[in-house]
Tab-separated table of C-alpha atoms and ligand atoms in Angstrom:
chain	number	residue	atom	x	y	z
A	353	MET	CA	15.297	151.104	107.746
A	354	LYS	CA	11.402	149.983	108.194
A	355	LEU	CA	8.060	150.580	107.327
A	356	ALA	CA	5.652	152.787	109.423
A	357	GLN	CA	2.754	150.343	111.366
A	358	THR	CA	0.272	152.724	109.981
A	359	GLU	CA	1.226	150.767	106.505
A	360	TYR	CA	0.666	147.359	107.966
A	361	SER	CA	-2.549	148.726	109.240
A	362	GLN	CA	-3.906	150.450	105.626
A	363	ARG	CA	-2.935	146.719	104.078
A	364	ARG	CA	-5.428	144.950	106.709
A	365	GLN	CA	-8.034	147.473	105.861
A	366	GLN	CA	-7.260	146.747	102.381
A	367	LEU	CA	-7.414	143.256	102.463
A	368	MET	CA	-10.908	143.032	104.558
A	369	SER	CA	-12.431	145.174	102.288
A	370	GLN	CA	-12.304	142.661	99.803
A	371	MET	CA	-13.271	139.739	102.049
A	372	GLU	CA	-16.884	138.575	101.744
A	373	ALA	CA	-19.415	139.083	104.483
A	374	ASN	CA	-19.314	137.258	107.424
A	375	SER	CA	-15.994	135.991	106.857
A	376	ILE	CA	-12.423	135.626	108.972
A	377	ALA	CA	-8.909	135.183	108.016
A	378	ILE	CA	-6.012	132.943	109.648
A	379	VAL	CA	-2.570	133.500	108.562
A	380	PRO	CA	0.067	131.428	110.456
A	381	THR	CA	3.541	132.434	111.232
A	382	ALA	CA	6.836	130.528	109.567
A	383	VAL	CA	7.871	127.266	111.348
A	384	GLU	CA	11.123	127.009	112.909
A	385	THR	CA	13.290	124.574	111.720
A	386	VAL	CA	16.555	122.523	113.111
A	387	ARG	CA	19.190	122.415	111.153
A	388	ASN	CA	20.940	120.069	113.323
A	389	ARG	CA	20.290	118.575	116.571
A	390	ASP	CA	20.514	122.019	119.009
A	391	VAL	CA	20.964	124.517	115.937
A	392	GLU	CA	17.703	126.248	114.059
A	393	HIS	CA	17.880	127.340	110.924
A	394	PRO	CA	17.811	131.447	111.736
A	395	PHE	CA	14.445	131.884	111.801
A	396	ARG	CA	12.690	134.264	108.928
A	397	GLN	CA	9.202	135.342	109.333
A	398	ASP	CA	6.698	134.167	106.928
A	399	SER	CA	6.281	137.045	103.892
A	400	ASP	CA	2.652	136.995	104.286
A	401	PHE	CA	2.247	137.138	107.676
A	402	TYR	CA	5.134	140.128	108.024
A	403	TYR	CA	3.054	141.683	104.984
A	404	LEU	CA	0.277	142.232	107.488
A	405	SER	CA	1.732	142.658	110.701
A	406	GLY	CA	5.441	143.877	111.061
A	407	PHE	CA	5.925	140.938	113.404
A	408	ALA	CA	8.743	138.914	113.136
A	409	GLU	CA	8.606	136.363	116.189
A	410	ALA	CA	7.600	132.899	115.545
A	411	ASN	CA	4.933	130.553	117.048
A	412	ALA	CA	2.242	133.305	116.302
A	413	CYS	CA	-1.137	133.424	114.517
A	414	LEU	CA	-3.182	136.297	113.330
A	415	VAL	CA	-6.762	136.747	112.437
A	416	LEU	CA	-8.738	139.148	110.896
A	417	ILE	CA	-12.968	139.240	111.339
A	418	PRO	CA	-13.896	142.334	108.822
A	419	GLY	CA	-16.832	144.052	111.290
A	420	ARG	CA	-16.232	142.471	114.552
A	421	GLU	CA	-16.952	145.025	117.073
A	422	GLN	CA	-14.970	143.786	119.670
A	423	GLY	CA	-12.183	144.565	117.177
A	424	GLU	CA	-11.261	143.195	113.624
A	425	TYR	CA	-7.526	142.390	114.145
A	426	ILE	CA	-6.518	139.131	116.513
A	427	VAL	CA	-3.250	137.887	117.653
A	428	PHE	CA	-1.886	134.705	119.421
A	429	CYS	CA	1.539	134.640	120.164
A	430	ASN	CA	3.990	133.651	122.517
A	431	PRO	CA	3.511	135.008	125.955
A	432	LYS	CA	5.989	136.975	128.094
A	433	ASP	CA	8.335	134.582	129.987
A	434	PRO	CA	11.462	136.488	131.912
A	435	ALA	CA	12.691	133.365	132.199
A	436	LEU	CA	12.968	131.791	128.858
A	437	GLU	CA	13.515	135.436	127.512
A	438	ILE	CA	17.024	135.264	129.259
A	439	TRP	CA	17.976	132.402	126.803
A	440	THR	CA	16.060	132.737	123.551
A	441	GLY	CA	15.713	136.899	123.349
A	442	ARG	CA	12.844	139.239	123.903
A	443	ARG	CA	9.064	138.639	123.391
A	444	ALA	CA	6.666	141.206	122.538
A	445	GLY	CA	3.965	139.227	124.372
A	446	PRO	CA	0.340	139.918	123.871
A	447	GLU	CA	0.344	143.571	125.739
A	448	GLY	CA	3.375	144.318	123.473
A	449	VAL	CA	1.260	143.428	120.472
A	450	ALA	CA	-1.750	144.848	121.205
A	451	LYS	CA	0.409	148.271	121.916
A	452	GLU	CA	3.484	147.971	119.337
A	453	PHE	CA	1.456	146.221	116.216
A	454	TYR	CA	-1.573	147.703	116.783
A	455	ALA	CA	-3.572	144.383	117.648
A	456	ASP	CA	-7.429	145.185	119.031
A	457	GLU	CA	-6.873	141.724	120.827
A	458	ALA	CA	-4.134	139.610	121.881
A	459	TYR	CA	-3.817	136.712	123.594
A	460	PRO	CA	-1.294	133.904	124.319
A	461	ILE	CA	-0.711	131.251	121.925
A	462	GLU	CA	-1.551	128.789	124.324
A	463	ALA	CA	-5.387	130.360	124.086
A	464	ILE	CA	-5.711	129.466	120.647
A	465	ASP	CA	-7.514	126.056	120.931
A	466	SER	CA	-10.128	127.493	122.889
A	467	VAL	CA	-10.377	130.952	121.451
A	468	LEU	CA	-10.029	130.684	117.767
A	469	PRO	CA	-12.874	127.754	117.194
A	470	GLU	CA	-15.148	130.216	119.013
A	471	LEU	CA	-14.102	133.128	116.831
A	472	ILE	CA	-14.378	130.855	113.372
A	473	GLU	CA	-18.019	129.759	114.364
A	474	GLY	CA	-20.993	131.271	113.178
A	475	LYS	CA	-18.550	133.028	109.760
A	476	ALA	CA	-19.756	131.676	106.479
A	477	ARG	CA	-16.163	131.314	104.968
A	478	VAL	CA	-12.803	131.058	106.289
A	479	TYR	CA	-9.853	132.373	103.990
A	480	SER	CA	-6.540	130.866	104.483
A	481	VAL	CA	-3.414	130.229	102.620
A	482	MET	CA	-3.404	126.683	102.347
A	483	GLY	CA	-1.265	123.892	101.479
A	484	ALA	CA	1.988	125.380	102.177
A	485	ASN	CA	2.445	124.668	105.997
A	486	SER	CA	0.872	121.631	106.682
A	487	GLN	CA	1.237	121.940	110.739
A	488	PHE	CA	-1.116	124.798	109.953
A	489	ASP	CA	-3.421	122.851	107.701
A	490	THR	CA	-3.706	120.100	110.459
A	491	GLN	CA	-4.900	122.666	113.230
A	492	LEU	CA	-7.039	124.750	111.067
A	493	ASN	CA	-8.952	120.992	110.630
A	494	HIS	CA	-9.314	120.523	114.544
A	495	TRP	CA	-10.374	124.039	114.979
A	496	LEU	CA	-13.077	123.188	112.501
A	497	ASN	CA	-13.809	119.773	114.074
A	498	GLN	CA	-14.062	121.629	117.200
A	499	VAL	CA	-16.412	123.666	115.554
A	500	LYS	CA	-18.550	120.851	114.149
A	501	ALA	CA	-18.512	119.123	117.616
A	502	MET	CA	-20.710	122.375	118.662
A	503	VAL	CA	-23.272	121.773	116.052
A	504	ARG	CA	-25.842	120.408	118.179
A	505	LYS	CA	-25.437	122.933	120.540
A	506	GLY	CA	-26.491	125.248	117.594
A	507	ALA	CA	-22.970	126.228	116.052
A	508	GLN	CA	-22.698	126.942	112.635
A	509	VAL	CA	-19.960	125.547	110.450
A	510	PRO	CA	-18.375	127.667	107.680
A	511	HIS	CA	-18.940	126.299	104.569
A	512	GLU	CA	-16.765	128.006	102.090
A	513	PHE	CA	-13.026	128.192	102.303
A	514	SER	CA	-10.997	130.519	100.095
A	515	ALA	CA	-7.550	130.744	99.287
A	516	LEU	CA	-6.049	133.992	100.449
A	517	ASP	CA	-3.432	133.708	98.190
A	518	HIS	CA	-5.074	135.344	95.202
A	519	LEU	CA	-6.049	138.715	97.423
A	520	LEU	CA	-3.003	139.233	99.274
A	521	HIS	CA	-0.538	138.228	96.509
A	522	GLU	CA	-2.694	140.794	94.364
A	523	MET	CA	-1.901	143.435	96.569
A	524	ARG	CA	1.561	142.569	97.343
A	525	LEU	CA	2.187	142.799	93.459
A	526	ILE	CA	1.819	146.322	93.534
A	527	LYS	CA	4.259	148.243	95.277
A	528	SER	CA	3.579	151.251	97.517
A	529	PRO	CA	5.947	153.791	97.407
A	530	ALA	CA	7.349	153.344	100.978
A	531	GLU	CA	8.045	149.790	99.871
A	532	ILE	CA	9.805	151.159	96.694
A	533	GLU	CA	12.013	153.520	98.809
A	534	ILE	CA	12.930	150.489	100.970
A	535	MET	CA	13.741	148.010	97.538
A	536	GLN	CA	15.478	150.884	96.295
A	537	LYS	CA	18.126	151.114	99.644
A	538	ALA	CA	18.208	146.853	99.301
A	539	ALA	CA	19.464	147.488	95.312
A	540	ASP	CA	21.645	150.307	96.797
A	541	ILE	CA	23.384	148.351	99.273
A	542	SER	CA	23.728	145.201	96.758
A	543	ALA	CA	25.231	147.456	94.130
A	544	ALA	CA	27.881	148.282	96.343
A	545	ALA	CA	28.318	144.802	97.332
A	546	HIS	CA	28.811	143.827	93.663
A	547	CYS	CA	31.090	146.879	93.226
A	548	ARG	CA	33.174	145.745	95.927
A	549	ALA	CA	33.543	142.180	94.647
A	550	MET	CA	34.474	143.706	91.231
A	551	GLN	CA	37.203	145.870	92.761
A	552	VAL	CA	39.058	142.943	95.053
A	553	ALA	CA	38.536	140.065	92.576
A	554	LYS	CA	41.604	138.479	91.241
A	555	PRO	CA	42.946	135.193	89.570
A	556	GLY	CA	43.849	132.502	92.148
A	557	CYS	CA	41.132	133.996	94.919
A	558	PHE	CA	38.456	131.495	95.843
A	559	GLU	CA	34.878	132.243	95.027
A	560	TYR	CA	33.840	132.206	98.655
A	561	GLN	CA	36.086	135.052	99.271
A	562	LEU	CA	34.252	137.239	96.680
A	563	GLU	CA	31.244	135.928	98.673
A	564	ALA	CA	32.466	136.989	101.599
A	565	GLU	CA	32.782	140.480	100.275
A	566	ILE	CA	29.455	140.455	99.275
A	567	LEU	CA	28.060	139.675	102.748
A	568	HIS	CA	30.439	142.078	104.488
A	569	GLU	CA	29.107	145.022	102.362
A	570	PHE	CA	25.498	144.190	102.836
A	571	THR	CA	26.029	143.446	106.363
A	572	ARG	CA	27.856	146.639	107.060
A	573	GLU	CA	24.915	148.598	105.513
A	574	GLY	CA	22.561	147.123	107.668
A	575	SER	CA	20.719	144.300	105.994
A	576	ARG	CA	21.071	141.102	108.281
A	577	TRP	CA	20.882	138.750	105.562
A	578	PRO	CA	21.338	138.030	101.814
A	579	ALA	CA	17.396	137.509	100.412
A	580	TYR	CA	18.937	133.980	98.977
A	581	PRO	CA	22.160	132.163	98.923
A	582	SER	CA	24.801	134.048	97.306
A	583	ILE	CA	25.607	132.478	93.545
A	584	VAL	CA	29.623	133.211	92.741
A	585	GLY	CA	30.835	130.941	89.820
A	586	GLY	CA	34.131	131.304	88.496
A	587	GLY	CA	34.959	130.010	85.146
A	588	ASP	CA	32.206	126.905	83.674
A	589	ASN	CA	30.583	127.114	86.971
A	590	ALA	CA	28.559	130.371	85.790
A	591	CYS	CA	27.179	127.418	83.685
A	592	ILE	CA	25.111	126.471	86.828
A	593	LEU	CA	22.186	128.262	87.391
A	594	HIS	CA	21.710	127.456	90.880
A	595	TYR	CA	25.875	126.994	91.846
A	596	THR	CA	25.902	127.945	95.651
A	597	ASN	CA	28.612	125.639	96.557
A	598	ASN	CA	31.311	128.871	95.816
A	599	ASP	CA	34.022	126.582	97.022
A	600	MET	CA	36.717	126.618	93.975
A	601	LEU	CA	39.733	128.884	93.112
A	602	ILE	CA	38.809	131.123	90.061
A	603	ALA	CA	41.659	130.668	87.440
A	604	ASP	CA	43.130	133.515	85.434
A	605	GLY	CA	41.230	134.318	81.964
A	606	GLY	CA	37.713	133.082	83.023
A	607	LEU	CA	34.704	134.776	84.102
A	608	ILE	CA	33.012	135.624	87.394
A	609	LEU	CA	29.387	135.106	87.615
A	610	ILE	CA	27.565	136.928	90.583
A	611	ASP	CA	23.833	136.485	91.557
A	612	ALA	CA	23.787	138.111	94.978
A	613	GLY	CA	20.890	140.474	96.687
A	614	CYS	CA	20.285	141.478	99.955
A	615	GLU	CA	17.144	141.629	102.379
A	616	LEU	CA	16.391	144.624	103.952
A	617	ASP	CA	13.271	144.793	105.901
A	618	TYR	CA	11.710	141.270	104.386
A	619	TYR	CA	12.397	143.252	100.392
A	620	ALA	CA	14.959	141.520	98.336
A	621	ALA	CA	17.347	142.703	95.763
A	622	ASP	CA	18.557	140.302	92.894
A	623	ILE	CA	21.317	141.333	91.185
A	624	THR	CA	23.638	139.546	88.823
A	625	ARG	CA	26.628	140.927	87.074
A	626	THR	CA	29.399	138.790	85.011
A	627	PHE	CA	33.081	140.065	84.968
A	628	PRO	CA	36.451	139.071	83.846
A	629	VAL	CA	38.753	137.941	86.703
A	630	SER	CA	41.648	139.512	85.030
A	631	GLY	CA	39.730	142.993	84.526
A	632	LYS	CA	39.835	142.623	80.632
A	633	PHE	CA	37.125	140.414	78.955
A	634	GLY	CA	38.651	138.344	76.171
A	635	PRO	CA	37.312	138.282	72.604
A	636	GLU	CA	34.545	135.593	72.861
A	637	GLN	CA	33.725	136.625	76.451
A	638	LYS	CA	33.122	140.127	75.135
A	639	ALA	CA	31.118	139.131	72.130
A	640	LEU	CA	28.800	137.459	74.240
A	641	TYR	CA	28.599	139.345	77.165
A	642	GLU	CA	27.778	142.352	74.365
A	643	LEU	CA	25.122	140.096	73.111
A	644	VAL	CA	23.693	139.060	76.425
A	645	LEU	CA	23.922	142.823	77.324
A	646	LYS	CA	21.613	143.633	74.055
A	647	ALA	CA	19.055	141.087	75.238
A	648	GLN	CA	19.084	143.088	78.404
A	649	LEU	CA	18.512	146.699	76.992
A	650	ALA	CA	16.125	145.019	74.607
A	651	ALA	CA	13.844	142.837	77.123
A	652	ILE	CA	14.351	146.372	79.492
A	653	GLU	CA	12.673	148.998	76.895
A	654	GLN	CA	9.599	146.338	76.924
A	655	VAL	CA	8.634	147.255	80.644
A	656	LYS	CA	6.211	149.913	80.484
A	657	PRO	CA	2.819	150.046	81.623
A	658	GLY	CA	0.422	148.009	79.351
A	659	ASN	CA	2.888	146.011	77.733
A	660	SER	CA	2.461	142.384	78.314
A	661	TRP	CA	4.586	140.569	80.818
A	662	ASN	CA	6.186	138.326	78.114
A	663	ALA	CA	6.942	140.887	75.936
A	664	GLY	CA	10.323	141.476	77.594
A	665	HIS	CA	11.014	137.915	77.154
A	666	GLU	CA	10.431	137.843	73.636
A	667	ALA	CA	12.160	141.059	73.061
A	668	ALA	CA	15.355	138.961	74.635
A	669	VAL	CA	15.061	135.796	72.944
A	670	LYS	CA	14.579	137.556	69.801
A	671	VAL	CA	17.865	139.328	70.517
A	672	LEU	CA	20.155	136.639	71.504
A	673	VAL	CA	18.839	134.293	68.512
A	674	THR	CA	19.806	136.622	66.148
A	675	GLY	CA	23.041	137.384	67.863
A	676	LEU	CA	23.550	133.658	68.082
A	677	VAL	CA	23.485	133.011	64.625
A	678	GLU	CA	25.178	135.732	63.558
A	679	LEU	CA	28.331	134.824	66.072
A	680	GLY	CA	27.857	131.164	64.574
A	681	LEU	CA	26.650	129.206	67.722
A	682	LEU	CA	22.961	128.441	66.317
A	683	SER	CA	22.155	128.500	62.509
A	684	GLY	CA	19.039	128.387	60.454
A	685	ASP	CA	16.227	130.778	60.165
A	686	ILE	CA	15.473	132.967	63.331
A	687	GLU	CA	11.908	132.870	63.256
A	688	GLN	CA	11.853	128.731	63.475
A	689	LEU	CA	14.888	128.817	65.712
A	690	ILE	CA	12.769	130.543	67.885
A	691	LYS	CA	9.686	128.422	67.647
A	692	ASP	CA	11.279	125.477	67.874
A	693	GLU	CA	12.963	126.653	70.842
A	694	SER	CA	16.731	125.410	69.940
A	695	TYR	CA	18.207	128.152	71.751
A	696	LYS	CA	16.910	126.797	74.981
A	697	VAL	CA	20.490	124.852	74.910
A	698	PHE	CA	22.176	128.164	75.787
A	699	TYR	CA	19.479	129.823	77.423
A	700	MET	CA	17.431	127.831	79.435
A	701	HIS	CA	15.543	130.140	82.234
A	702	ARG	CA	12.754	132.902	81.628
A	703	THR	CA	13.984	136.454	81.273
A	704	GLY	CA	12.587	137.555	84.746
A	705	HIS	CA	9.876	137.142	87.983
A	706	TRP	CA	8.576	139.380	90.199
A	707	LEU	CA	10.591	140.933	92.921
A	708	GLY	CA	9.198	142.031	96.396
A	709	MET	CA	9.297	140.181	100.003
A	710	ASP	CA	9.905	136.834	98.415
A	711	VAL	CA	13.127	136.911	95.646
A	712	HIS	CA	10.742	135.130	93.532
A	713	ASP	CA	7.636	137.017	94.287
A	714	VAL	CA	3.911	136.416	94.841
A	715	GLY	CA	1.428	137.511	92.083
A	716	GLU	CA	0.272	135.789	89.216
A	717	TYR	CA	1.927	135.785	85.532
A	718	ARG	CA	-1.473	135.078	83.657
A	719	VAL	CA	-4.532	136.585	83.943
A	720	ASP	CA	-7.283	134.607	82.100
A	721	LYS	CA	-4.886	132.550	80.503
A	722	GLU	CA	-3.135	135.908	78.836
A	723	TRP	CA	0.362	137.076	79.702
A	724	ARG	CA	-1.096	140.110	82.015
A	725	PRO	CA	-0.145	143.839	81.275
A	726	LEU	CA	2.374	145.319	83.696
A	727	GLU	CA	0.944	148.121	85.924
A	728	VAL	CA	2.542	151.047	87.755
A	729	GLY	CA	4.305	149.591	90.636
A	730	MET	CA	4.651	146.492	89.535
A	731	ALA	CA	8.440	145.419	90.504
A	732	LEU	CA	10.500	142.969	88.407
A	733	THR	CA	13.795	141.460	87.321
A	734	VAL	CA	15.353	141.304	83.833
A	735	GLU	CA	17.871	138.731	83.515
A	736	PRO	CA	18.713	137.004	80.347
A	737	GLY	CA	21.724	135.200	80.178
A	738	LEU	CA	23.488	132.713	78.023
A	739	TYR	CA	25.406	129.591	78.804
A	740	ILE	CA	27.571	127.532	76.927
A	741	ALA	CA	28.277	124.296	78.257
A	742	PRO	CA	32.007	123.086	78.881
A	743	ASP	CA	31.023	119.961	77.099
A	744	CYS	CA	29.205	121.315	74.088
A	745	GLU	CA	30.228	120.050	71.166
A	746	ASP	CA	28.090	121.912	68.802
A	747	VAL	CA	30.344	124.575	69.022
A	748	ASP	CA	33.863	125.781	68.895
A	749	GLU	CA	35.818	125.012	71.642
A	750	ARG	CA	36.426	128.512	72.346
A	751	TRP	CA	32.867	129.578	73.042
A	752	ARG	CA	32.552	126.309	75.640
A	753	GLY	CA	32.297	127.102	79.266
A	754	ILE	CA	31.495	130.847	78.989
A	755	GLY	CA	28.333	131.718	81.397
A	756	ILE	CA	26.602	135.279	81.573
A	757	ARG	CA	23.774	136.850	83.372
A	758	ILE	CA	22.734	140.428	83.529
A	759	GLU	CA	20.106	140.928	86.253
A	760	ASP	CA	18.480	143.979	87.054
A	761	ASP	CA	16.183	144.904	89.286
A	762	VAL	CA	13.242	147.284	87.744
A	763	VAL	CA	9.940	149.021	89.099
A	764	VAL	CA	7.071	150.085	86.277
A	765	THR	CA	6.422	153.698	86.667
A	766	GLU	CA	4.233	155.893	84.441
A	767	GLY	CA	6.883	156.394	81.772
A	768	GLY	CA	8.469	153.404	81.466
A	769	CYS	CA	10.363	151.717	84.468
A	770	HIS	CA	12.731	152.790	86.767
A	771	ILE	CA	16.236	150.418	87.594
A	772	LEU	CA	16.420	149.983	91.041
A	773	SER	CA	20.041	148.572	90.446
A	774	HIS	CA	21.350	151.077	87.962
A	775	LYS	CA	24.353	151.746	90.401
A	776	VAL	CA	26.189	148.712	89.494
A	777	PRO	CA	28.275	149.133	86.108
A	778	LYS	CA	26.950	146.538	83.186
A	779	THR	CA	28.889	147.703	79.906
A	780	VAL	CA	32.036	146.046	78.971
A	781	ALA	CA	33.929	149.644	79.481
A	782	GLU	CA	32.106	150.418	82.894
A	783	ILE	CA	33.289	147.089	84.051
A	784	GLU	CA	36.802	147.503	83.033
A	785	ALA	CA	36.989	150.438	84.160
A	786	LEU	CA	35.885	149.816	87.726
A	787	MET	CA	38.426	147.001	87.744
A	788	GLY	CA	41.210	149.199	87.304
A	789	LYS	CA	42.512	147.545	84.376
A	790	GLN	CA	40.856	149.452	80.935
A	791	ASN	CA	43.858	149.368	79.193
A	792	GLY	CA	45.566	146.322	80.893
B	405	LIG	N1	18.883	134.613	92.103
B	405	LIG	C1	17.822	133.980	91.481
B	405	LIG	C2	17.110	134.403	90.545
B	405	LIG	O1	17.928	135.126	89.944
B	405	LIG	O2	16.618	134.365	90.378
B	406	MN	MN1	19.616	136.495	90.357
B	407	MN	MN1	16.570	136.365	89.700
C-alpha cells in the first residue's frame, strides 16, 4: 500500500507556494549507521525527505527552487552502478528518479559540490532542517563557503536562513484522506497483532514470544518494520514506561502490557493494551483497568475540532485522580491533588502525542503560547495509564506492581474523531471473551 506520486508532487507544490520569493530548500536523506563492524542498522528514510519525495534510498539530497524555469525539483542521488548493485541492491539512479519520482533534474550525488553552490548562488534565502543532521549542517556550510568564495566574481550569498521544519511540519500535521487510509490499514494490522498476542498468551510464556507473535502478524500483512521497538511487559515490567528488554517469563496472575504498532509506507500505528495472562482480571487489576478505561473514554470525548489539544489530558487526569481517591490510593482534595500534581507518582506521562510518519509525530502543540485547537485531519494517540511501582510504600500491598496503559490512535473528524484502532478490544468483558476465559 503506497501513496500515489501525485500526492508527493502536490506536497512539493504546497511547500513551494509558502516559501519566500527567490529562495531554495535543501533536504537531505537519513544517514546510514553502523550497528557493528560490517553490519548496518536497517536504513529508514528520513520522514521529511520521504514526505516530499516518496524516495527511500540513502545518500541523496532533494532541492526545491520555486519558480526556477529549468525545473523546480532537483534530486542528487546514487548513480547506477551494476557491479555494486549486485552487492547492495537496486538503485534508481538519476534517470530513474526523474522518471519514477518526477524530478525535473537529477544528478549523481558526486556532482553535488559543484552543482548545488551554483543553485544556491543568487538566492536570498535558504530553507533547511537545521541541527538534526550534523553531517548535512557541515556540508551546507561548505556549500555556502563555496558561494562566498565567488563574491568578488559577483556571486550573491544568501543572507537569510529559515528552518524548513515549521512550514513542513505544519503540513505533515494535517493528514490527507490518502494518508488516513494508510494509517487505518496500519492500525488494522496492529489491532490484529494485539488480538493474536492476547489469544496466545499464557502463564509461563516469555515476553519475547508475544513480541514474536506481534512481529509475525505485522510482516505477514505487509508491514516490514514495527514503527518503534515493541514493549511487552509482564507483571511489574509494565511499570517501566519504555521497557523493551522483553526477555522475562510472564508469571501467572499478572497483567501484560503490550505497546506495539506497525509502520506501513512510513506511517505509524501506536497501540497499547493491557490484559491478564490468565485470561481473567483480578479485583485490583480490574478496578484500576476500569479507571484507566474511563479516563481514556473521557479523553477521547474531548477530541473534536476546536477543542484544545490539552482538553483530553485534563479530562483524563480528572477521572484518574477522582478514581484514585475513591480507591484509597490518593487522599485529599481532588482539585488540590491535580494542582500540586501528586498524581504524577502513578501517572507521569501525558495523555497523547501527534501520530503520523514518526510515531511521536511533528507539529507544534502550542501556538502563541496557548495549547492549539484541534483541527480536522490531525491524528493523535490517546493513552492514559496508571503505574503503581512494586516498591511503592504509600499504597496497600495489593495494588503494587500493577501497570496499565490503554492507547488508541484517533483522527479528528468534522463530528469529533474516528478511532483508527477500534478493532482491538478494550473493555474487561471484551478482552476476557477474546482470551476465551470469560467465566474461567
Ligand atoms: N510507543 C510510544 C508511545 O506510546 O508514545
Ligand atoms: Mn505506544
Ligand atoms: Mn504513544
